[in-house]
Every structure is written in C-alpha cells, then in structure tokens.
C-alpha cells in the first residue's frame, strides 16, 4: 500500500454536518474539502487515527472500544444533534499497537475502552466517510500541552502510514471562542498567514518555527489555550519531511475569520 498522507483538519463548530439545512452556507467549502479527501488519498484506509483536540489526559490515551459510543460535547444546538449516531467501528488492535509504539518511544500510554467519539471526530469524519465503514481510533492530547511531546508522538506514529492507517489531527487553526466573530478577524488573519508561510519552509525550519508557535503574530489571541493547535504537531511529526499543501482555506469563515487545514505528503 502507498504511504498515506497525514492531515490537520480545521474541523468547524459543533455538529455542523448534521445541520446543513441551517448552516450549509457557512460550511460549504469545508464540507467539500472533507468530501474530497477519499479522492486525494486514493485508497480506503484500513483505519483512521484521530488526534482530537477535545480529549486531554494525564498520559496519551487511546479509545479502544470495538463499538465506540457518542459524546455530545457541545451546548445550545437543536435537539436532533444530541441523537446523532456515527457508528464507525473502533479498532482495539490498532489502539494496542499505537500504545506499544508510544511506550517503546518513551511516552507512557493507556487504553480507554469507554471513550466515545467526540464532535472533533464525528463531525470531521462524517463528511469523509459518511457510511461509517472505516474503523476509527481516537488519541488524546497529553495534559500540559507540550508541543515537543506531541511532535515526538507524531514521529513515533509515522510507520502507521505504510500500514494503511490515516493519521488525522482534528482541531482548528484559530480557536478563540471569546472572539469567534469580527473581533477576532485581525488576529486570525495574522496567525493564519504566519502558519501558511511556515508550512512552505524547509522541514527543519518548519518544525522549529512550529515548536516556537507562541512567537507568531497574534499567537495567544488566536489560541488563548492551544489544545486546538496541538493536533497539528502530531500530524506534522508523522510526516515531518513531507511537503505541506492546503486542502481547505477560508478568509471569511463565520463572516470574518481565517482558517486553514493542511495535508502532509
């Protein structure tokens, strides 16, 4: 099998794919980019490993249920969005393999057989695989949110790309919920412009700049807390020497914000 690319997806807000009648005009471009991913990848992965911004643990943790439940980790949405079912299978075998890879690389990891799919996973994956026929395992962030630790974990996951596993970091390139409107426009455009420029740099310089992301223009305005950025570190680490491309970008998301997704390889 070909070496699969990795992705960092700016996954949008809440359960948007299940509200397209109401919000489709806001999400048409993101929806189209996600639906195009199977064509870009060219094969059906054996499984998807999603590093989700919506799960943090003391140690890196993997969802290991064969049939993960749902987690409705949002509020204020229509009643039907709390009954959504995305019934992709899990993969206990992949979860155990990832645990072994991380521990062999010096990062303690554990399995969580109860963890369900959060909206960073099911809202991102539903447009990609609407039939829910590709197994999905979630990987948590590690508390402390150390960018170098997440980059190192990505490096340890790189062999999975040759085994048919699609590695997806699910977050947002801009995530300041107190300024998720015109108030955040300047910060989102400054940070997003920096991020896209960094992605075009040679690999070694690109990695160094991303590890020092707090020095970027408007960094802490764009990410008051960096949990939605760190899935990018894992996706990059797993494809550190590969060129980056932009499968999705908007300059006026929610009317005024700049957001971007990246593909490596």
Short mmCIF file of C-alpha atoms in Angstrom, two decimals:
data_model
loop_
_atom_site.label_atom_id
_atom_site.label_comp_id
_atom_site.label_asym_id
_atom_site.label_seq_id
_atom_site.Cartn_x
_atom_site.Cartn_y
_atom_site.Cartn_z
CA UNK A 1 0.00 0.00 0.00
CA UNK A 2 1.12 3.56 -0.66
CA UNK A 3 2.36 5.71 2.18
CA UNK A 4 -0.70 7.67 3.24
CA UNK A 5 -0.65 11.43 3.81
CA UNK A 6 -1.46 12.96 7.17
CA UNK A 7 -3.92 15.78 7.78
CA UNK A 8 -4.59 18.60 10.17
CA UNK A 9 -8.26 19.48 9.84
CA UNK A 10 -9.87 22.70 10.99
CA UNK A 11 -13.00 20.84 11.95
CA UNK A 12 -15.57 23.60 12.32
CA UNK A 13 -18.01 24.13 15.17
CA UNK A 14 -20.13 21.58 16.99
CA UNK A 15 -22.32 19.17 14.98
CA UNK A 16 -22.35 21.26 11.80
CA UNK A 17 -22.56 18.38 9.26
CA UNK A 18 -25.90 17.41 10.79
CA UNK A 19 -27.31 20.93 10.45
CA UNK A 20 -26.57 21.66 6.80
CA UNK A 21 -30.13 22.89 6.20
CA UNK A 22 -29.42 25.68 8.68
CA UNK A 23 -25.68 26.33 8.34
CA UNK A 24 -24.73 24.90 4.96
CA UNK A 25 -23.83 28.31 3.55
CA UNK A 26 -21.21 28.69 6.29
CA UNK A 27 -19.70 25.25 5.82
CA UNK A 28 -19.98 24.57 2.09
CA UNK A 29 -16.24 24.92 1.47
CA UNK A 30 -15.18 22.86 4.49
CA UNK A 31 -17.75 20.20 3.61
CA UNK A 32 -16.47 19.99 0.03
CA UNK A 33 -12.85 19.70 1.18
CA UNK A 34 -13.65 16.85 3.55
CA UNK A 35 -15.74 15.01 0.97
CA UNK A 36 -12.80 15.26 -1.44
CA UNK A 37 -10.37 13.53 0.92
CA UNK A 38 -11.06 9.96 -0.30
CA UNK A 39 -10.13 11.07 -3.81
CA UNK A 40 -6.96 12.73 -2.54
CA UNK A 41 -5.95 9.66 -0.54
CA UNK A 42 -6.68 7.29 -3.41
CA UNK A 43 -7.34 4.21 -1.27
CA UNK A 44 -9.64 3.31 1.58
CA UNK A 45 -7.55 3.29 4.76
CA UNK A 46 -7.53 0.25 6.99
CA UNK A 47 -8.32 2.63 9.85
CA UNK A 48 -8.16 6.29 10.85
CA UNK A 49 -6.27 7.51 13.91
CA UNK A 50 -7.77 10.83 15.01
CA UNK A 51 -5.82 13.06 17.39
CA UNK A 52 -8.65 15.05 18.86
CA UNK A 53 -8.48 18.50 20.44
CA UNK A 54 -11.45 17.55 22.60
CA UNK A 55 -9.74 14.97 24.79
CA UNK A 56 -6.91 15.54 27.26
CA UNK A 57 -5.47 13.03 29.71
CA UNK A 58 -2.55 12.80 32.13
CA UNK A 59 -0.96 10.33 29.71
CA UNK A 60 -1.59 9.85 26.00
CA UNK A 61 -4.72 7.70 25.86
CA UNK A 62 -6.42 5.72 23.10
CA UNK A 63 -10.05 4.81 22.59
CA UNK A 64 -10.06 1.02 22.49
CA UNK A 65 -13.73 0.09 22.22
CA UNK A 66 -14.77 -2.04 19.26
CA UNK A 67 -18.01 0.00 19.11
CA UNK A 68 -17.38 3.50 20.48
CA UNK A 69 -20.38 5.40 21.85
CA UNK A 70 -21.09 9.08 21.23
CA UNK A 71 -20.08 12.17 23.23
CA UNK A 72 -22.16 15.29 22.62
CA UNK A 73 -19.57 17.77 23.83
CA UNK A 74 -21.40 20.94 22.80
CA UNK A 75 -24.30 23.03 24.00
CA UNK A 76 -27.13 25.10 22.61
CA UNK A 77 -27.71 23.14 19.41
CA UNK A 78 -31.01 21.70 18.10
CA UNK A 79 -32.37 18.60 19.89
CA UNK A 80 -31.72 16.27 16.96
CA UNK A 81 -27.97 16.90 17.21
CA UNK A 82 -27.95 15.11 20.57
CA UNK A 83 -29.28 11.99 18.90
CA UNK A 84 -26.70 11.83 16.10
CA UNK A 85 -25.13 8.41 15.67
CA UNK A 86 -21.87 7.95 13.79
CA UNK A 87 -21.44 4.22 14.09
CA UNK A 88 -17.96 3.67 12.72
CA UNK A 89 -16.29 0.71 14.40
CA UNK A 90 -13.30 1.10 16.64
CA UNK A 91 -10.14 -0.95 16.36
CA UNK A 92 -8.88 -2.41 19.64
CA UNK A 93 -5.94 -3.92 17.74
CA UNK A 94 -4.82 -0.55 16.36
CA UNK A 95 -5.27 1.07 19.77
CA UNK A 96 -3.00 -1.56 21.31
CA UNK A 97 -0.44 -1.16 18.51
CA UNK A 98 -0.32 2.61 19.00
CA UNK A 99 0.07 2.13 22.74
CA UNK A 100 3.07 -0.10 22.09
CA UNK A 101 4.61 2.37 19.64
CA UNK A 102 4.32 5.23 22.10
CA UNK A 103 5.61 3.29 25.07
CA UNK A 104 8.55 1.94 23.07
CA UNK A 105 9.39 5.58 22.30
CA UNK A 106 9.30 6.62 25.94
CA UNK A 107 5.75 8.00 26.14
CA UNK A 108 3.52 6.11 28.58
CA UNK A 109 0.11 5.45 27.08
CA UNK A 110 -3.06 3.76 28.19
CA UNK A 111 -6.26 2.40 26.70
CA UNK A 112 -9.78 3.64 27.44
CA UNK A 113 -12.46 1.13 26.39
CA UNK A 114 -15.30 3.51 27.36
CA UNK A 115 -14.29 6.61 25.40
CA UNK A 116 -16.76 7.65 22.71
CA UNK A 117 -16.47 9.76 19.57
CA UNK A 118 -16.44 13.49 20.35
CA UNK A 119 -17.53 16.10 17.84
CA UNK A 120 -13.93 16.77 16.80
CA UNK A 121 -14.01 13.23 15.47
CA UNK A 122 -17.52 12.56 14.24
CA UNK A 123 -18.14 15.99 12.72
CA UNK A 124 -14.84 15.79 10.83
CA UNK A 125 -15.16 12.16 9.75
CA UNK A 126 -18.82 12.04 8.75
CA UNK A 127 -18.30 14.03 5.51
CA UNK A 128 -15.18 11.98 4.71
CA UNK A 129 -16.67 8.54 5.32
CA UNK A 130 -20.45 9.05 5.56
CA UNK A 131 -21.10 5.31 5.55
CA UNK A 132 -19.11 4.98 8.79
CA UNK A 133 -17.36 1.94 7.34
CA UNK A 134 -13.74 2.78 8.23
CA UNK A 135 -12.57 1.93 11.78
CA UNK A 136 -11.59 4.92 13.91
CA UNK A 137 -9.35 5.15 16.97
CA UNK A 138 -9.00 8.39 18.91
CA UNK A 139 -5.77 9.56 20.52
CA UNK A 140 -5.93 12.12 23.31
CA UNK A 141 -3.70 15.08 23.90
CA UNK A 142 -1.44 14.99 26.94
CA UNK A 143 -2.08 17.47 29.72
CA UNK A 144 0.50 20.20 29.87
CA UNK A 145 0.12 20.62 26.11
CA UNK A 146 3.86 20.47 25.41
CA UNK A 147 4.28 20.93 21.65
CA UNK A 148 7.53 18.95 21.53
CA UNK A 149 5.92 15.92 23.22
CA UNK A 150 3.13 15.91 20.64
CA UNK A 151 5.60 16.29 17.79
CA UNK A 152 7.61 13.34 19.15
CA UNK A 153 4.48 11.22 19.34
CA UNK A 154 3.77 12.04 15.71
CA UNK A 155 7.24 10.82 14.79
CA UNK A 156 6.56 7.54 16.59
CA UNK A 157 3.32 7.12 14.64
CA UNK A 158 4.95 7.58 11.23
CA UNK A 159 5.27 3.81 10.49
CA UNK A 160 1.48 3.51 10.54
CA UNK A 161 1.32 5.46 7.28
CA UNK A 162 2.91 2.49 5.49
CA UNK A 163 0.36 0.15 7.05
CA UNK A 164 -2.74 1.83 5.64
CA UNK A 165 -3.59 3.95 8.68
CA UNK A 166 -4.70 7.51 8.00
CA UNK A 167 -3.44 9.94 10.67
CA UNK A 168 -5.69 12.95 11.21
CA UNK A 169 -5.19 15.81 13.65
CA UNK A 170 -8.58 17.37 14.34
CA UNK A 171 -8.52 20.91 15.72
CA UNK A 172 -8.82 24.46 14.42
CA UNK A 173 -6.17 26.85 13.15
CA UNK A 174 -7.97 29.63 15.04
CA UNK A 175 -9.74 28.90 18.33
CA UNK A 176 -10.64 31.89 20.47
CA UNK A 177 -14.29 31.36 21.35
CA UNK A 178 -14.50 34.75 23.03
CA UNK A 179 -13.62 36.36 19.71
CA UNK A 180 -15.14 33.94 17.20
CA UNK A 181 -16.50 36.81 15.16
CA UNK A 182 -15.34 40.10 13.69
CA UNK A 183 -13.47 40.86 16.92
CA UNK A 184 -11.10 38.02 16.08
CA UNK A 185 -10.61 38.87 12.41
CA UNK A 186 -7.27 40.63 12.68
CA UNK A 187 -5.76 38.02 14.99
CA UNK A 188 -7.00 35.07 12.94
CA UNK A 189 -5.64 36.53 9.70
CA UNK A 190 -2.28 37.40 11.24
CA UNK A 191 -1.80 33.97 12.78
CA UNK A 192 -3.18 32.07 9.80
CA UNK A 193 -0.93 33.95 7.41
CA UNK A 194 2.07 33.10 9.57
CA UNK A 195 1.02 29.46 9.75
CA UNK A 196 0.65 29.07 5.99
CA UNK A 197 4.00 30.77 5.39
CA UNK A 198 5.72 28.46 7.88
CA UNK A 199 4.30 25.42 6.16
CA UNK A 200 6.17 26.36 2.99
CA UNK A 201 9.56 26.40 4.73
CA UNK A 202 12.15 23.57 4.56
CA UNK A 203 11.27 20.78 7.02
CA UNK A 204 13.82 21.53 9.71
CA UNK A 205 12.98 25.23 9.83
CA UNK A 206 9.26 24.48 9.64
CA UNK A 207 9.46 22.23 12.68
CA UNK A 208 11.49 24.76 14.67
CA UNK A 209 9.05 27.57 13.90
CA UNK A 210 6.02 25.49 14.85
CA UNK A 211 7.56 24.43 18.14
CA UNK A 212 8.02 28.14 18.87
CA UNK A 213 4.49 28.97 17.74
CA UNK A 214 3.90 31.34 20.68
CA UNK A 215 6.26 33.79 18.96
CA UNK A 216 3.94 34.04 15.95
CA UNK A 217 1.89 37.19 15.32
CA UNK A 218 -1.26 37.22 17.47
CA UNK A 219 -0.45 33.71 18.73
CA UNK A 220 -2.22 33.97 22.06
CA UNK A 221 -5.12 35.89 20.57
CA UNK A 222 -5.61 33.07 18.09
CA UNK A 223 -5.09 30.35 20.69
CA UNK A 224 -5.62 31.54 24.28
CA UNK A 225 -5.27 27.84 25.06
CA UNK A 226 -3.52 25.69 22.48
CA UNK A 227 -5.46 22.42 22.57
CA UNK A 228 -6.91 23.05 19.10
CA UNK A 229 -3.45 23.68 17.62
CA UNK A 230 -1.58 20.69 19.06
CA UNK A 231 -3.15 18.04 16.81
CA UNK A 232 -1.16 19.82 14.07
CA UNK A 233 2.08 18.91 15.86
CA UNK A 234 1.18 15.21 15.74
CA UNK A 235 0.15 15.29 12.07
CA UNK A 236 3.37 17.11 11.19
CA UNK A 237 5.58 14.80 13.26
CA UNK A 238 4.22 11.77 11.42
CA UNK A 239 5.17 13.31 8.06
CA UNK A 240 7.95 15.66 9.07
CA UNK A 241 9.93 15.63 5.83
CA UNK A 242 6.90 15.79 3.52
CA UNK A 243 5.69 18.88 1.72
CA UNK A 244 2.59 20.60 3.05
CA UNK A 245 -0.40 21.61 0.97
CA UNK A 246 -3.67 23.37 1.75
CA UNK A 247 -6.81 21.33 1.04
CA UNK A 248 -9.02 23.92 2.74
CA UNK A 249 -8.74 27.62 3.46
CA UNK A 250 -11.22 30.39 4.10
CA UNK A 251 -10.65 34.10 4.61
CA UNK A 252 -14.17 34.80 5.87
CA UNK A 253 -15.18 31.82 7.98
CA UNK A 254 -18.14 32.85 10.16
CA UNK A 255 -18.03 36.10 8.23
CA UNK A 256 -14.53 37.28 9.05
CA UNK A 257 -12.11 34.62 10.32
CA UNK A 258 -9.21 32.94 8.51
CA UNK A 259 -9.00 29.16 8.97
CA UNK A 260 -6.92 26.53 7.20
CA UNK A 261 -6.43 22.77 7.00
CA UNK A 262 -3.14 21.16 5.96
CA UNK A 263 -2.10 17.93 4.29
CA UNK A 264 1.41 16.47 4.56
CA UNK A 265 2.53 14.12 1.82
#
